Amino acid sequence: MDRKEIKEELKTLLHLLKQEKHEDLAQYKSKMTGTSLTERRSQGVCWYPVTLEKTKFDTGERLLVKVSRSPEHKESHMFQSGKLVSFFSNAGSNDEGEENINGVINNVREHEMMITINGDDFPDWIHDGKLGVQLLFDENSYREMEKTLHFLIETKEDRINELIHILLGDTEAQFTENYPVEIPKLNNSQNKALNLVLNAKDVAIIHGPPGTGKTTTLVHAILHTLKYEKQLMVCAPSNAAVDLLVEKLSNEGVDVLRIGHPARVTEEILNTTLDARIAHHPSFKDLKFIRRQADEYRAMGKKFKRNFGPAEREQRKLMLSEAKKLKDEGDQLAFYISADILSKSQVIASTLVGANNQVLRGMHYKTVFIDEAAQALEPASWIPIIKADRVIFAGDHHQLPPTIKSQDAAKKGLEITLFEKAIKRNKADVMLLEQYRMNTSIMNFSSRIFYKNSLIANEHVANWKIFDEDLAVEFIDTAGCAYFEQVDSETFSSYNPEEALLLFKHLSNYLTDVEIIGKLADIQNIGIISPYKAQVARLQESFQIDGFITEEMMGKIAINTVDSFQGQERDIIYISLVRSNERGEIGFLSDTRRMNVAMTRARKKLVVIGDSATICRHPFYDKFLDYVNEIGAYKSAFELMY
C-alpha cells in the first residue's frame, strides 16, 4: 500500500470519526434537549435532587463534593468515573446557567457520587439546597482525535511516516537480535514476548488472551526497557487500565507520573498525579505564598468604588498591577515545578487522549506502551504514537471491542482497531499461551473458538473446583419452559424475569449444597452477568427482595453487565442470556467477543442459563451446545422445577 492509499484510508477514518461524533452528540441531545428534570432522571443522565454530604480538598488542593440521591430513586444511570458533569442549584432548564459549575466524577455508587469541582472555591449557593448533577457532552476527545488524524494525513516527518507505513502499509517491522533475556518467574511465551519487545525497532505486539498474565508481562517489559531508556510513556484507552499499570509499576519502585484530572484517578495512586506531586514539591510553599499575595492585592484593588478620585484611581492601578505581576511570577514558578517533576519521572502515564495534555506538548519518547489496545479507537491510538519512535501494543482483539455509538460508522470500518490492523499486517506479535485463572473445562471452549486451541491451563488452576465432585461448567437449558423475553418500554433493553428467578434458585440450591459439604467459606466472590441492562436491573431487584441468598453471601456477589466485568475474575460466574423467542433472534448476543469475556471471568465454576432453541441458530452458540454435551455439562431447567 503506497502513501496515497494510506492517505485515503486515513481520510475515510476521519470521516467515520466525524460520523461517530455526530451520532454521539445526537444521542446526548435527545436525552437532554426539551426534557424535564424528571425525564432526564429516567434517562439516567441526571440526579435531582441530591443532598450535599460533604465538601473537602484533596491532596492536590482540588475541591471535592460528595452528594447522594434518595434511595427511592432507583433509576439506572449513565454516570461513571471520569465523566464530565454539570453541578447546579435549582436549574430546571437544560441551558448552562451562570450558576452552574462543571466537574468530573471521581467515583459513583448506586446512591452516592464524589465530584471534583473545576474552580478555585466552592460556589455560594452550594448550601442552599435543590442541587442536581447532570452529564455533559465531552467534545475534547473528538477534538484531539481529529487533530491527530489531520496531522497524520499531512505530516512530512520521516519517522512518523515510517511508522504509518509499518502499521498501515506493507513495510515490515524490523527487529535486532540481542542476547535473549530470561526471567525465571515468567513462562516461555511470556519470556518470548518480553524479548520481542526488547528487540523491536518499530512495533511489537503482546497478544494476551484471558488470564495469561498480559499485565505481568507488560510490567516486566517496561522495567527492562527502563534499563536502556531514561523515560517512556505508558497509555491505555481507559482510566482504570492506566491506573492498574501505574499501581503495578509504583509497587516495583518506578517513579511514575500520572497525567490527567485527579478525579479520574483511583485513590490508591492519587499521590502519583501531577497535582499531588506539585503540592508536595519543595517550591510549592513559595507558590502558595505568591498566589495568596496576588489574591490579596486583587481583592484590595477591587474594593475601590466607581466614584473615587485621582489618588484612589492611581492606588487601585498600582494594586492591580502588583496582582498581575505576582500572578505572572506564580505562573513561572508553577511552570518550573511542573517541568522539574516531568524531567525526573521515569514513566509518564495517561489515557490515549490524555497523551496530548498541555503539560506534555512538545515532549518525545523513544517508546510508548499501549495497553488494552484492542479496546481503543484507531484515531485515539495514534495520539501517543506520534510522540514516539516505536510502539508496543498489548491487548486481545477477541475480547471487548471499542464502544461505538454509530453502527453505520462501525460497519464501515471504525470498529477495526489499530491493534487489529497491526497484528494482521505485521509479523510482530507473540501470543501468551499459559493461563493462570480458570479450570481447564472453562478455558477449553474459549481456546477452541478464539485461540486456535492453543491455550494451556497452569497446573495450579487446571483442575480447581469449589469441591471435588462439582461440575466446572453447567448450561441450564430453558427450552420448552416458555420463559419468553420481554422488552423494557423505556430503554428497549431485553429482560427475562423467569430466567432471573431460575438463576437465583440454582444459585441458592448450589450454595446450600456447598454449605453442607463445608466449603462455603472457600467461595471468595461470585459474579452474575447479563449482556442486557434491563436484565441486570431485574437481577439486582430480585437479589434484594426475594431472599434466595443468605446475608453472609450477599456481600460476595456482584451483578452487572459484561463490560463492567472486563479485566476482573470471580470464583463463580453466572450468565443470564435472556433471549428466548420463536424467531431465533439473539440480537446483542451475536457479539461473541463479549461472550468470550463473560465466560472467561470464571475461575472455578461457570453456569450459563439460556434457551437452546433460540440461541442454537447462531454458529457460536451451536458449538457451545455441542461443547457442553461433550463434557457432560448440559442440564434442563425442568430439573430445577420439581
XYZ file of C-alpha atoms in Angstrom:
642
model
C 0.000 0.000 0.000
C 1.550 3.321 -1.076
C 1.345 6.697 0.684
C -1.607 7.811 -1.434
C -3.686 4.755 -0.491
C -2.765 5.149 3.179
C -3.773 8.811 2.996
C -7.187 7.821 1.622
C -7.595 5.266 4.402
C -6.879 7.961 6.992
C -9.309 10.382 5.311
C -12.014 7.706 5.428
C -11.226 7.167 9.105
C -11.582 10.903 9.739
C -14.984 10.901 8.026
C -16.146 7.925 10.132
C -14.934 9.625 13.318
C -16.976 12.730 12.469
C -19.974 10.474 11.820
C -19.473 8.888 15.248
C -19.213 12.294 16.925
C -22.426 13.413 15.212
C -24.283 10.296 16.415
C -22.866 10.556 19.942
C -23.936 14.217 20.171
C -27.369 13.437 18.701
C -27.952 10.738 21.328
C -26.841 13.120 24.061
C -29.153 15.886 22.833
C -32.105 13.510 22.556
C -31.715 12.780 26.255
C -31.139 16.403 27.321
C -32.944 18.798 24.982
C -36.548 19.706 25.684
C -36.839 17.289 28.571
C -37.792 17.906 32.193
C -35.619 17.004 35.155
C -37.871 14.005 35.790
C -37.461 12.799 32.199
C -33.690 13.277 32.325
C -33.596 11.377 35.588
C -35.435 8.444 33.997
C -32.993 8.612 31.042
C -30.145 8.126 33.516
C -28.389 11.429 32.691
C -29.436 13.452 35.738
C -29.622 13.116 39.523
C -32.093 15.569 41.023
C -32.491 16.396 43.807
C -29.257 15.451 45.535
C -28.152 16.026 49.126
C -24.795 17.611 49.869
C -22.999 15.136 52.138
C -19.638 16.892 52.489
C -17.083 19.183 50.848
C -13.307 18.936 51.189
C -9.952 19.489 49.463
C -7.915 16.557 48.101
C -4.116 16.222 48.308
C -3.744 18.231 45.116
C -5.741 21.165 46.561
C -8.757 20.291 44.364
C -12.330 20.879 45.514
C -14.307 17.707 46.246
C -18.067 17.423 46.682
C -19.892 14.307 47.856
C -23.605 14.117 47.051
C -26.273 11.454 47.474
C -29.675 10.797 45.954
C -32.691 9.432 47.784
C -32.861 5.587 47.926
C -36.356 5.835 46.438
C -34.781 6.970 43.152
C -33.740 3.590 41.762
C -33.422 4.572 38.100
C -30.371 3.118 36.344
C -27.946 5.834 35.271
C -25.056 6.556 32.901
C -22.770 8.250 35.432
C -19.257 6.753 35.532
C -15.884 7.628 36.980
C -14.168 10.211 34.760
C -17.335 11.583 33.142
C -17.837 15.350 32.824
C -20.840 16.724 34.732
C -22.633 19.989 35.448
C -23.359 20.676 39.125
C -26.304 23.049 39.549
C -28.706 24.568 42.043
C -32.440 24.625 41.273
C -31.727 24.570 37.499
C -34.845 23.339 35.793
C -33.698 24.117 32.233
C -31.163 22.340 30.064
C -29.230 25.540 29.378
C -25.925 26.112 31.121
C -26.782 28.846 33.588
C -24.329 31.231 35.151
C -24.788 29.428 38.438
C -23.768 26.022 37.071
C -20.247 24.744 37.646
C -18.573 21.843 35.875
C -16.734 18.938 37.390
C -15.501 15.383 36.903
C -16.830 12.285 38.665
C -14.291 10.600 40.963
C -16.447 7.620 41.787
C -20.113 6.731 41.824
C -22.170 4.130 43.652
C -25.871 3.364 43.405
C -26.881 6.377 45.512
C -23.644 8.346 46.113
C -21.299 10.342 43.925
C -17.974 12.102 44.549
C -17.219 15.003 42.181
C -14.096 17.119 41.709
C -15.212 20.694 41.024
C -13.418 22.752 38.377
C -12.863 26.011 40.217
C -10.902 27.814 42.898
C -13.631 27.883 45.520
C -16.991 26.355 46.334
C -19.928 28.384 44.940
C -22.015 30.454 47.364
C -25.189 28.505 46.541
C -23.787 25.090 47.420
C -25.535 25.036 50.823
C -28.853 26.435 49.550
C -30.320 23.054 48.620
C -32.182 21.995 45.456
C -28.942 20.663 43.997
C -28.605 18.476 40.919
C -25.974 16.801 38.731
C -26.265 16.074 35.015
C -23.960 14.685 32.348
C -22.134 16.938 29.877
C -21.050 16.089 26.354
C -17.255 15.793 26.233
C -16.004 17.202 22.941
C -12.336 17.201 23.882
C -11.703 13.552 22.951
C -13.099 14.037 19.449
C -11.152 17.272 19.027
C -7.844 15.573 19.910
C -8.528 12.556 17.659
C -9.493 14.731 14.685
C -6.412 16.904 15.165
C -4.194 13.805 15.209
C -5.724 12.387 12.013
C -5.215 15.713 10.205
C -1.567 15.623 11.337
C -1.095 12.050 10.050
C -2.596 12.946 6.660
C -0.360 15.982 6.176
C 2.851 15.135 8.058
C 6.247 15.224 6.362
C 8.126 13.889 9.404
C 10.244 10.891 8.356
C 9.902 8.713 11.444
C 6.114 9.198 11.706
C 5.734 8.290 8.032
C 7.836 5.162 8.580
C 5.559 4.068 11.427
C 2.472 4.831 9.319
C 3.786 2.575 6.527
C 4.626 -0.198 9.009
C 1.275 -0.104 10.839
C -0.994 0.628 7.851
C 1.068 -0.324 4.816
C 3.222 -3.254 3.780
C 6.587 -2.201 5.235
C 7.907 -4.939 7.530
C 8.701 -4.190 11.153
C 12.389 -4.544 11.980
C 13.989 -6.355 14.931
C 17.503 -6.595 16.346
C 18.972 -9.893 17.572
C 20.206 -9.128 21.057
C 21.205 -11.808 23.542
C 17.915 -13.235 24.900
C 16.679 -12.235 28.354
C 15.029 -14.878 30.529
C 13.146 -14.125 33.739
C 12.553 -17.260 35.854
C 9.138 -16.101 37.125
C 7.831 -15.724 33.535
C 6.763 -18.710 31.427
C 8.111 -19.488 27.948
C 5.588 -17.436 25.946
C 5.885 -14.501 28.375
C 9.679 -14.507 28.028
C 9.274 -14.732 24.253
C 7.006 -11.648 24.347
C 9.492 -9.817 26.584
C 12.334 -10.444 24.111
C 10.147 -9.382 21.197
C 9.622 -6.025 22.932
C 13.311 -5.571 23.755
C 14.374 -6.371 20.174
C 11.689 -4.345 18.374
C 12.845 -1.293 16.431
C 9.358 -0.211 15.328
C 6.489 -2.209 16.782
C 5.854 -5.248 18.997
C 2.512 -6.792 19.944
C 1.739 -8.788 23.086
C -1.439 -10.759 22.416
C -2.857 -11.657 25.824
C -5.884 -13.987 25.987
C -7.844 -14.069 29.286
C -5.804 -14.956 32.363
C -2.462 -15.326 30.566
C -0.620 -12.665 32.568
C -0.583 -9.880 29.992
C -0.214 -7.145 32.634
C 2.608 -9.016 34.389
C 4.447 -9.433 31.076
C 3.902 -5.800 30.152
C 5.227 -4.571 33.510
C 8.426 -6.644 33.092
C 8.834 -5.318 29.548
C 8.559 -1.751 30.859
C 11.027 -2.439 33.705
C 13.594 -3.858 31.257
C 13.077 -1.029 28.773
C 13.824 1.474 31.555
C 17.299 -0.050 31.849
C 18.086 1.460 28.427
C 15.742 4.470 28.302
C 15.602 7.278 30.847
C 11.906 7.940 30.280
C 8.995 6.313 28.419
C 5.237 6.702 28.047
C 2.501 4.243 29.087
C -1.083 4.661 27.860
C -4.429 2.860 27.733
C -7.897 3.820 26.489
C -9.490 3.803 29.967
C -8.508 5.422 33.241
C -8.942 2.100 35.057
C -6.413 0.356 32.786
C -3.896 3.196 33.192
C -4.334 3.200 36.980
C -3.706 -0.555 37.189
C -0.378 -0.191 35.387
C 0.572 2.848 37.489
C -0.111 0.853 40.662
C 1.892 -2.169 39.450
C 4.857 -0.039 38.327
C 4.824 2.041 41.532
C 4.949 -1.184 43.557
C 8.116 -2.063 41.615
C 9.711 1.208 42.714
C 9.329 3.012 39.375
C 8.892 6.803 39.505
C 5.563 7.140 37.663
C 3.822 10.417 36.888
C 0.088 10.027 36.255
C -1.161 12.730 33.875
C -4.858 13.583 33.956
C -7.601 15.039 36.084
C -7.227 13.754 39.690
C -10.937 12.879 39.700
C -10.241 10.246 37.066
C -7.611 8.534 39.193
C -8.122 5.897 41.892
C -7.388 6.937 45.463
C -4.553 4.388 45.739
C -2.420 6.210 43.152
C -3.530 9.803 43.792
C -0.024 10.592 45.063
C 1.366 9.912 41.560
C -0.708 12.658 39.878
C 0.873 15.908 38.766
C -1.399 17.899 41.109
C -0.345 15.857 44.148
C 3.337 15.955 43.177
C 3.159 19.736 42.751
C 1.534 20.053 46.199
C 4.473 18.130 47.715
C 7.221 19.891 45.745
C 9.756 21.864 47.864
C 8.839 25.090 45.991
C 5.077 24.714 46.461
C 5.018 26.770 49.679
C 6.577 29.671 47.761
C 3.970 29.256 45.024
C 1.096 29.321 47.532
C 2.526 32.440 49.198
C 2.863 34.266 45.842
C -0.676 33.323 44.765
C -2.128 34.374 48.126
C -0.410 37.753 47.834
C -1.747 38.174 44.288
C -5.285 37.417 45.512
C -4.941 39.934 48.359
C -3.743 42.741 46.048
C -6.524 41.943 43.573
C -9.134 41.977 46.338
C -7.869 45.326 47.688
C -7.863 46.822 44.206
C -11.461 45.816 43.613
C -12.681 47.399 46.878
C -12.470 50.910 45.418
C -15.853 52.368 44.407
C -16.603 53.798 40.967
C -16.720 57.440 42.179
C -13.223 57.599 43.625
C -10.722 60.375 42.961
C -7.380 60.513 41.082
C -5.327 59.380 44.093
C -7.559 56.371 44.704
C -7.536 55.578 40.981
C -3.735 55.537 40.994
C -3.730 53.380 44.137
C -6.086 50.872 42.513
C -3.944 50.786 39.365
C -0.835 50.021 41.433
C -2.580 47.245 43.367
C -3.982 45.539 40.249
C -0.597 45.930 38.544
C 1.105 44.265 41.518
C -1.504 41.476 41.458
C -0.741 40.833 37.757
C 2.995 40.912 38.400
C 2.633 38.354 41.217
C 0.349 36.186 39.056
C 2.973 36.104 36.285
C 5.637 35.251 38.846
C 3.425 32.450 40.192
C 2.797 31.097 36.683
C 6.543 30.984 36.002
C 7.186 29.150 39.281
C 4.332 26.693 38.558
C 5.856 26.012 35.119
C 9.253 25.375 36.710
C 7.763 22.963 39.289
C 5.869 21.015 36.593
C 8.920 20.850 34.318
C 11.099 19.674 37.224
C 8.644 16.864 38.088
C 8.259 15.832 34.432
C 12.005 15.674 33.802
C 12.630 13.428 36.816
C 9.826 10.906 36.137
C 10.733 7.555 34.590
C 7.257 6.776 33.267
C 4.642 9.232 32.027
C 1.232 7.533 32.275
C -2.022 8.766 30.755
C -5.062 7.774 28.757
C -4.631 7.868 24.976
C -6.379 11.232 24.679
C -4.557 12.467 27.802
C -1.232 11.923 25.995
C -1.878 15.300 24.377
C -2.310 17.083 27.715
C -0.896 20.602 27.513
C 1.870 19.802 30.035
C 3.164 17.130 27.608
C 3.141 19.317 24.481
C 6.438 19.054 22.607
C 7.661 16.002 24.545
C 9.047 12.981 22.681
C 9.783 9.415 23.791
C 11.805 6.542 22.432
C 8.978 4.097 23.347
C 5.269 4.242 24.056
C 3.425 1.254 25.551
C -0.320 0.984 24.826
C -2.262 -1.467 26.997
C -5.806 -2.700 26.198
C -5.082 -1.537 22.638
C -7.858 -3.725 21.203
C -10.437 -1.568 23.038
C -9.191 1.711 21.560
C -10.497 3.581 18.530
C -7.707 3.835 15.955
C -7.598 7.676 15.983
C -7.067 7.616 19.764
C -4.222 5.092 19.476
C -2.312 7.419 17.146
C -2.279 10.295 19.692
C 0.645 8.914 21.771
C 2.279 7.112 18.819
C 3.140 10.381 17.058
C 5.168 11.311 20.164
C 7.371 8.199 19.955
C 9.925 6.319 17.823
C 8.388 2.899 18.457
C 5.169 1.475 19.881
C 4.421 -1.628 21.965
C 0.806 -2.837 21.857
C -0.784 -5.181 24.395
C -4.331 -6.479 24.249
C -6.689 -9.080 22.831
C -8.923 -8.424 19.826
C -11.088 -11.402 20.812
C -12.313 -9.576 23.920
C -14.278 -6.326 24.276
C -14.118 -4.009 21.234
C -14.249 -0.185 21.410
C -17.612 1.332 22.337
C -19.118 2.913 19.201
C -22.445 4.778 19.074
C -22.840 4.872 15.280
C -23.483 1.365 13.992
C -23.080 2.600 10.415
C -19.603 4.008 11.177
C -18.705 0.777 12.970
C -19.694 -1.381 9.982
C -17.766 0.866 7.586
C -14.529 0.295 9.492
C -14.420 2.410 12.663
C -14.707 -0.758 14.785
C -11.417 -2.095 13.376
C -8.697 -1.037 15.800
C -5.076 -0.196 15.034
C -4.180 -3.219 17.181
C -6.112 -5.493 14.788
C -4.562 -3.874 11.717
C -1.074 -4.178 13.174
C -1.495 -7.828 14.183
C -2.764 -8.743 10.687
C -0.271 -6.692 8.694
C 2.895 -7.430 10.685
C 4.750 -10.488 11.928
C 5.396 -8.663 15.160
C 3.237 -10.451 17.728
C 3.575 -13.119 20.365
C 0.508 -14.770 21.897
C 0.705 -15.689 25.573
C -0.301 -19.351 25.881
C -0.421 -20.320 29.559
C -3.380 -19.076 31.596
C -3.478 -18.796 35.394
C -7.165 -18.090 36.004
C -9.557 -20.887 35.183
C -10.343 -24.568 35.273
C -9.485 -26.367 32.012
C -13.168 -27.060 31.242
C -13.956 -23.331 31.468
C -10.915 -22.451 29.335
C -11.262 -25.040 26.571
C -14.288 -23.640 24.723
C -12.751 -20.169 24.507
C -9.411 -21.668 23.451
C -11.084 -23.745 20.737
C -13.177 -20.901 19.246
C -10.858 -17.892 19.587
C -7.264 -19.057 20.134
C -6.727 -21.999 17.750
C -6.967 -24.451 20.649
C -3.518 -23.362 21.821
C -4.168 -22.231 25.422
C -2.996 -24.387 28.288
C -4.031 -24.135 31.940
C -1.303 -23.738 34.539
C -1.086 -26.815 36.776
C -2.260 -24.866 39.841
C -5.603 -23.922 38.228
C -6.190 -26.688 35.685
C -8.419 -28.802 37.916
C -9.528 -26.440 40.652
C -13.182 -26.504 41.687
C -15.279 -25.398 44.642
C -15.449 -29.077 45.697
C -14.100 -32.264 44.120
C -17.364 -33.651 42.675
C -18.521 -30.279 41.297
C -19.056 -29.537 37.622
C -16.812 -26.673 36.484
C -19.254 -25.816 33.675
C -23.059 -26.067 33.569
C -25.515 -24.996 30.890
C -29.100 -24.738 32.183
C -31.440 -25.018 29.186
C -34.809 -23.233 29.439
C -36.067 -24.532 26.070
C -39.723 -25.554 26.364
C -40.256 -23.647 29.623
C -41.993 -20.686 27.909
C -39.628 -18.267 29.663
C -40.025 -15.720 26.883
C -38.028 -12.488 26.829
C -39.692 -9.111 27.358
C -38.665 -5.587 26.313
C -38.418 -2.644 28.677
C -40.749 0.073 27.337
C -38.357 2.926 28.269
C -34.897 1.559 27.487
C -35.889 -1.055 24.847
C -33.483 -3.432 26.585
C -34.483 -7.106 26.856
C -35.138 -8.904 30.129
C -36.428 -12.273 31.238
C -37.956 -12.341 34.747
C -38.487 -16.126 34.866
C -34.875 -16.721 33.871
C -33.728 -14.325 36.630
C -35.720 -16.290 39.225
C -34.362 -19.573 37.886
C -30.804 -18.257 38.205
C -31.264 -17.397 41.873
C -32.958 -20.727 42.549
C -29.976 -22.561 41.065
C -27.523 -20.370 42.984
C -29.438 -20.851 46.255
C -29.526 -24.635 45.809
C -25.864 -24.701 44.875
C -24.780 -22.635 47.906
C -26.839 -24.920 50.162
C -25.011 -27.955 48.748
C -21.644 -26.236 49.226
C -22.544 -25.340 52.824
C -23.474 -28.954 53.609
C -20.073 -30.068 52.316
C -18.445 -27.390 54.491
C -16.846 -25.451 51.623
C -18.909 -22.242 51.734
C -16.071 -20.235 53.272
C -13.866 -21.172 50.287
C -16.022 -19.082 47.927
C -14.408 -15.644 47.832
C -16.708 -13.982 45.299
C -19.476 -14.573 42.763
C -20.300 -12.642 39.596
C -23.716 -12.560 37.930
C -23.571 -11.245 34.362
C -26.077 -10.411 31.665
C -25.433 -8.620 28.361
C -28.707 -6.703 28.858
C -29.024 -3.744 31.241
C -32.744 -4.405 31.820
C -31.929 -7.956 32.954
C -29.160 -6.655 35.218
C -31.718 -4.323 36.831
C -34.173 -7.235 37.216
C -31.473 -9.439 38.754
C -30.432 -6.703 41.174
C -34.039 -6.166 42.190
C -34.669 -9.902 42.713
C -31.386 -10.182 44.622
C -32.528 -7.538 47.127
C -36.097 -8.655 47.783
C -36.550 -12.349 47.033
C -34.477 -13.719 49.905
C -32.799 -16.515 47.964
C -29.320 -15.764 49.316
C -28.152 -15.513 52.925
C -26.955 -12.141 54.182
C -23.469 -13.583 54.664
C -23.135 -14.350 50.957
C -24.777 -11.180 49.644
C -21.635 -9.142 50.212
C -19.677 -11.527 47.985
C -21.980 -11.179 44.969
C -21.684 -8.580 42.182
C -24.329 -8.206 39.442
C -23.558 -6.236 36.287
C -23.127 -6.153 32.504
C -20.288 -7.849 30.620
C -18.398 -4.585 30.113
C -18.310 -3.945 33.865
C -16.540 -7.276 34.456
C -13.794 -6.690 31.870
C -10.401 -7.344 33.473
C -11.976 -8.985 36.541
C -12.372 -12.576 37.716
C -14.631 -14.442 40.168
C -14.646 -17.907 41.742
C -18.117 -18.457 40.286
C -19.764 -16.766 37.300
C -23.433 -16.998 36.332
C -24.502 -15.717 32.887
C -28.129 -14.973 32.025
C -28.500 -14.967 28.209
C -32.104 -13.613 28.346
C -33.099 -14.172 24.719
C -35.993 -16.590 24.241
C -38.295 -16.199 21.251
C -39.788 -18.279 18.473
C -37.949 -16.314 15.759
C -34.470 -17.342 16.899
C -33.387 -13.682 17.213
C -30.451 -13.162 19.565
C -29.533 -9.514 18.875
C -26.747 -8.351 21.193
C -25.689 -11.953 21.946
C -24.234 -12.188 18.431
C -21.267 -10.105 19.667
C -19.312 -13.233 20.534
C -16.325 -11.265 21.856
C -18.486 -10.080 24.754
C -19.472 -13.675 25.489
C -15.791 -14.638 25.438
C -15.189 -12.022 28.138
C -18.202 -13.151 30.185
C -17.318 -16.851 30.118
C -13.642 -16.330 30.935
C -14.252 -14.322 34.120
C -14.877 -17.612 35.997
C -12.113 -19.328 37.931
C -13.741 -22.464 39.341
C -17.329 -22.619 38.101
C -19.285 -21.253 35.133
C -23.088 -21.500 34.922
C -24.790 -20.303 31.719
C -28.600 -20.083 31.582
C -30.427 -19.728 28.265
C -32.861 -21.088 25.714
C -31.082 -23.531 23.387
C -33.935 -23.402 20.863
C -33.339 -19.643 20.393
C -29.548 -19.423 20.544
C -28.636 -22.565 18.566
C -29.208 -20.869 15.202
C -26.011 -18.868 15.725
C -22.822 -20.883 14.961
C -21.061 -19.769 18.165
C -23.845 -20.988 20.461
C -24.414 -24.106 18.382
C -20.767 -25.008 19.019
C -21.163 -24.120 22.695
C -24.125 -26.511 22.984
C -22.020 -29.240 21.342
C -19.251 -28.492 23.838
C -21.442 -28.699 26.972
C -22.874 -32.005 25.726
C -19.344 -33.243 25.043
C -18.182 -32.562 28.628
C -21.442 -33.626 30.321
C -22.356 -30.075 31.387
C -25.876 -29.942 29.907
C -28.903 -29.693 32.241
C -32.549 -28.914 31.595
C -34.325 -26.193 33.585
C -37.084 -28.731 34.228
C -34.702 -30.426 36.682
C -34.897 -27.308 38.893
C -38.678 -27.013 38.751
C -39.545 -30.080 40.766
